[in-house]
Structure formats: structure tokens, C-alpha cells
Coordinates of C-alpha atoms in Angstrom, one line a residue:
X1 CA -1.9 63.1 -29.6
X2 CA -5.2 61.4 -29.1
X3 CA -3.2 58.2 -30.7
X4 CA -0.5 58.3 -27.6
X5 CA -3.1 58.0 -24.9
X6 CA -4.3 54.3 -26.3
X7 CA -1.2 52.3 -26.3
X8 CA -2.6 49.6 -28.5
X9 CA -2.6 52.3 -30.9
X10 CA 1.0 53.5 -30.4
X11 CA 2.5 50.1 -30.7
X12 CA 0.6 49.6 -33.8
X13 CA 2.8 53.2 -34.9
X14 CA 5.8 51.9 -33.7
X15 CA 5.3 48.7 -35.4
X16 CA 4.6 50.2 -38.8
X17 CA 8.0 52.2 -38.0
X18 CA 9.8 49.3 -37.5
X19 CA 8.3 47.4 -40.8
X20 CA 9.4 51.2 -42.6
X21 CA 13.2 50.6 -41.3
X22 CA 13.1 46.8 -42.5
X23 CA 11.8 47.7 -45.9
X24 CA 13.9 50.8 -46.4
X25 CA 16.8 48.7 -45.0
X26 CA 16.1 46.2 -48.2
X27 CA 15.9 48.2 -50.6
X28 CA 19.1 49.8 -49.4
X29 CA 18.5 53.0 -48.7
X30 CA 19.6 52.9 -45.0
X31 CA 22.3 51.0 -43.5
X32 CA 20.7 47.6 -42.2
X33 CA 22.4 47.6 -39.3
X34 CA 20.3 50.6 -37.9
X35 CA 17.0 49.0 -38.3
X36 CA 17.8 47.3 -34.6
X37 CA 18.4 50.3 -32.6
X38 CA 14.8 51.2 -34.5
X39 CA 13.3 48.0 -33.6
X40 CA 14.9 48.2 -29.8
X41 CA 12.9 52.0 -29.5
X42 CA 9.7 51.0 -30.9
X43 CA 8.0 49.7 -27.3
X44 CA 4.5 51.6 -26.5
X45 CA 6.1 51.0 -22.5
X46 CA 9.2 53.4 -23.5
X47 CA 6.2 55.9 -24.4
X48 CA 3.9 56.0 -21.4
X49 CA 4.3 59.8 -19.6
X50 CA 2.5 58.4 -16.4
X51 CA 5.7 55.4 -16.3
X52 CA 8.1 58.3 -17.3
X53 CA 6.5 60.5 -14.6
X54 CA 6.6 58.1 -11.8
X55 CA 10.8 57.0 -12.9
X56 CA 11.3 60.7 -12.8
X57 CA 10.0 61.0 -9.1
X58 CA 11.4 57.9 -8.1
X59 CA 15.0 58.7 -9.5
X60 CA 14.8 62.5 -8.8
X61 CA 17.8 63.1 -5.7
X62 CA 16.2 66.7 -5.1
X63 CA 12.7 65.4 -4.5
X64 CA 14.1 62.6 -1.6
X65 CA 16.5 65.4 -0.3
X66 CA 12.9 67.4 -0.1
X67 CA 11.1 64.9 1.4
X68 CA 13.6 64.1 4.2
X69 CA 13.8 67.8 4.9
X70 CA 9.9 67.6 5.5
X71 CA 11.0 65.1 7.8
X72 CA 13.4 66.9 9.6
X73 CA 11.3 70.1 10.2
X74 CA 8.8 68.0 11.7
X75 CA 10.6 66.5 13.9
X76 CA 11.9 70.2 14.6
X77 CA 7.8 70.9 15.1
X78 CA 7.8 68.1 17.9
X79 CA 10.5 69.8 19.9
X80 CA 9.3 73.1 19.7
X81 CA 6.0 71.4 21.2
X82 CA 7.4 69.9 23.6
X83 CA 8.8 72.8 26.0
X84 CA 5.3 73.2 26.7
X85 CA 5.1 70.6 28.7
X86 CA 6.7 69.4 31.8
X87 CA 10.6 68.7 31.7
X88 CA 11.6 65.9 33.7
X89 CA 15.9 65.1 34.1
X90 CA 18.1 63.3 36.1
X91 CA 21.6 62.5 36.4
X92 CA 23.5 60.0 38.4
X93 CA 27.5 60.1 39.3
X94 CA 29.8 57.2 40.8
X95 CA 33.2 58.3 41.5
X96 CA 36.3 56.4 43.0
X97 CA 39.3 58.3 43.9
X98 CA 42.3 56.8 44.9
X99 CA 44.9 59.0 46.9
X100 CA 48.6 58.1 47.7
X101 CA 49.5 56.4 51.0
X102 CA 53.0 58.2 50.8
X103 CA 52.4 61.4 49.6
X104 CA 50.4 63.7 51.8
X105 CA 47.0 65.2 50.5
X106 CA 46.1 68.9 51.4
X107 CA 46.9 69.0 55.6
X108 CA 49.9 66.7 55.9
X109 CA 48.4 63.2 54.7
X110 CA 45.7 60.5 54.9
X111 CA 43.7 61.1 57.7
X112 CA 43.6 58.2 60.1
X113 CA 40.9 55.7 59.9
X114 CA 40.6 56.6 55.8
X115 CA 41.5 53.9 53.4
X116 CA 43.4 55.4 50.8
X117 CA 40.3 54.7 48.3
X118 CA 37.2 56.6 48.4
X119 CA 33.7 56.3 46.8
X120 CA 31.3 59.2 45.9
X121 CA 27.6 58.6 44.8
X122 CA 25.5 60.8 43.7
X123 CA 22.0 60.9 42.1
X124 CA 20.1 63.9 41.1
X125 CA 16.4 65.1 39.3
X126 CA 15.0 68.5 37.9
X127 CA 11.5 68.8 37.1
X128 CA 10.3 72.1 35.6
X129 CA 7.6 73.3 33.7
X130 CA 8.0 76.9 31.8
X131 CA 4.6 78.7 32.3
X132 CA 4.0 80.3 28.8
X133 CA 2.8 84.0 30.0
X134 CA 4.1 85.5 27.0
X135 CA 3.4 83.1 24.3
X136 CA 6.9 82.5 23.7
X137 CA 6.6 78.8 23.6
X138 CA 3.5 79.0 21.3
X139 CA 5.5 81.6 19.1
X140 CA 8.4 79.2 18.4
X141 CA 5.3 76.2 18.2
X142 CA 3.7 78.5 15.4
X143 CA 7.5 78.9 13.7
X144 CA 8.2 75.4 13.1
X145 CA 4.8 74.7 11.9
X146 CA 5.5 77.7 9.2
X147 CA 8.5 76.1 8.3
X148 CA 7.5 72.3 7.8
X149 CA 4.4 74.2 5.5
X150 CA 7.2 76.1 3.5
X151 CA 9.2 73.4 3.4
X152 CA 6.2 70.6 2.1
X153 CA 5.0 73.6 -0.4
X154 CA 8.7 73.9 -1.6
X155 CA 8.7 69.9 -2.3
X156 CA 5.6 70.5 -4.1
X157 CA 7.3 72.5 -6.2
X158 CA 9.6 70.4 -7.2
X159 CA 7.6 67.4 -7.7
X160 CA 5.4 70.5 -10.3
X161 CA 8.7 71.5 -11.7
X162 CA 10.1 67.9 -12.3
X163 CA 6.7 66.6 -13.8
X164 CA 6.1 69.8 -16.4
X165 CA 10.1 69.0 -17.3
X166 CA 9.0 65.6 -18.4
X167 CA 6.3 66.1 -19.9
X168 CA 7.7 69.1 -22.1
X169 CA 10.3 67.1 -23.0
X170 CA 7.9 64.2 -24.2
X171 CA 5.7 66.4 -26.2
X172 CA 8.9 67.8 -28.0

């Protein structure tokens, strides 16, 4: 195993496999054409478990779909944290109603001096602030934190998981 950490080395053991398939290919004891599939396998690069670590993390779907969810739960953190502090809203309305000039509306008609078009405006603000007396804002704060650490400790895992998978699987 020493020999797979220097990859001068392995390519030196790949090469003597390949000069192994050639010569056993001449003297005809394996079919020649399988000395190219030999000769396409012997690269030290297809060897290297720190390349075929960092492939597996970059090509693994479960370990993006983890990482977005990280994403997700803290932007779930930042919403929790923000009903401590003041909520501003407002809202604004423009309406235009246009009634009939022949058919009478509630009382027998358009009053006089009405056009048969009207306009409503409107425009309205809130501003409130929840005083937290019984920690319930820092309760659900607390939550959400627990949740994005579950959730980056359960992508940890899979990054553990995905990297002792490929490294079994090389040393088998």
C-alpha cells in the first residue's frame, strides 16, 4: 500500500502490467486484442483516492441536495430572527368603479352632480413590534438554529459515508 501513495511508483506497476499483457499477448496466451483495454487502465491518475474522493463529492446528488437544505434552514434561521425586531408594512389601493347611467344604483340612480365614474385611493402602514415576555420569539430563534446544526451534522454524514464508500471500494 505504501507503493500507491507515490504515484511515480504506481505508474512504474502499471507499466510493468501493461509490458506483462503485450508479452503474454505475443506469445499467445491471451487474445491480443485485450492488451488495449489493459493499456487504457494502466494511468497512476485513474488510481489517486484523493481525485476519486473529490469526483465522488462533486458528482454525489445527495450531498448538493444536503447542502442546499443547509441553505434553506438558514434562511429559515433568518426569519425566525427576524420577528424580534420591528415589523414595518404598508399597502396602497387605487380603485375605479364605473356605474350605469341607465340603471339605478341602491336608492333609485346616480345621484346628481356624480359622474358615473368614481375613483378610490387608499394608502395604509402597520408598524409593530412583538415584545418577547415569554421567550417565544427566542424559543423558535433557538429551533431553527437546532435544525440548520442537525441538518449541517446530517451533511457531514454523508460527505463520511460517501468518502469511507470510496475508499473501501478502492482498497478492495
Amino acid at each position: 500500500l505504501a507503493a500507491l501513495g507515490d504515484r511515480a511508483r504506481l505508474q512504474a506497476m502499471l507499466d510493468v502490467e501493461v509490458a506483462l499483457a503485450e508479452a503474454l499477448a505475443d506469445a499467445g496466451v491471451i487474445p491480443a486484442s485485450s492488451v488495449s483495454p489493459i493499456r487504457a487502465a494502466a494511468r497512476a491518475e485513474l488510481y489517486d483516492l484523493d481525485a476519486l474522493i473529490e469526483d465522488a463529492l462533486q458528482a454525489n446528488k445527495d450531498l448538493r441536495l444536503a447542502t442546499h437544505r443547509i441553505a434553506e434552514f438558514n434562511a429559515r434561521l433568518q426569519v425566525s430572527r427576524s420577528a424580534a425586531y420591528p415589523q414595518v408594512s404598508y399597502n396602497a389601493l387605487a380603485e375605479r368603479q364605473r356605474f350605469s347611467e341607465e340603471r339605478p344604483t341602491g336608492g333609485g340612480g346616480l345621484q346628481s352632480g356624480v359622474g358615473p365614474i368614481v375613483n378610490n385611493f387608499a394608502i395604509g402602514a402597520v408598524f409593530g413590534w412583538e415584545i418577547d415576555l415569554w421567550g417565544r420569539i427566542r424559543r423558535l430563534s433557538e429551533a431553527s438554529r437546532a435544525n440548520l446544526l442537525a441538518t449541517d451534522e446530517a451533511r457531514r454524514g454523508v460527505i463520511l459515508s460517501l468518502v469511507a464508500s470510496v475508499a473501501s471500494n478502492y482498497l478492495t
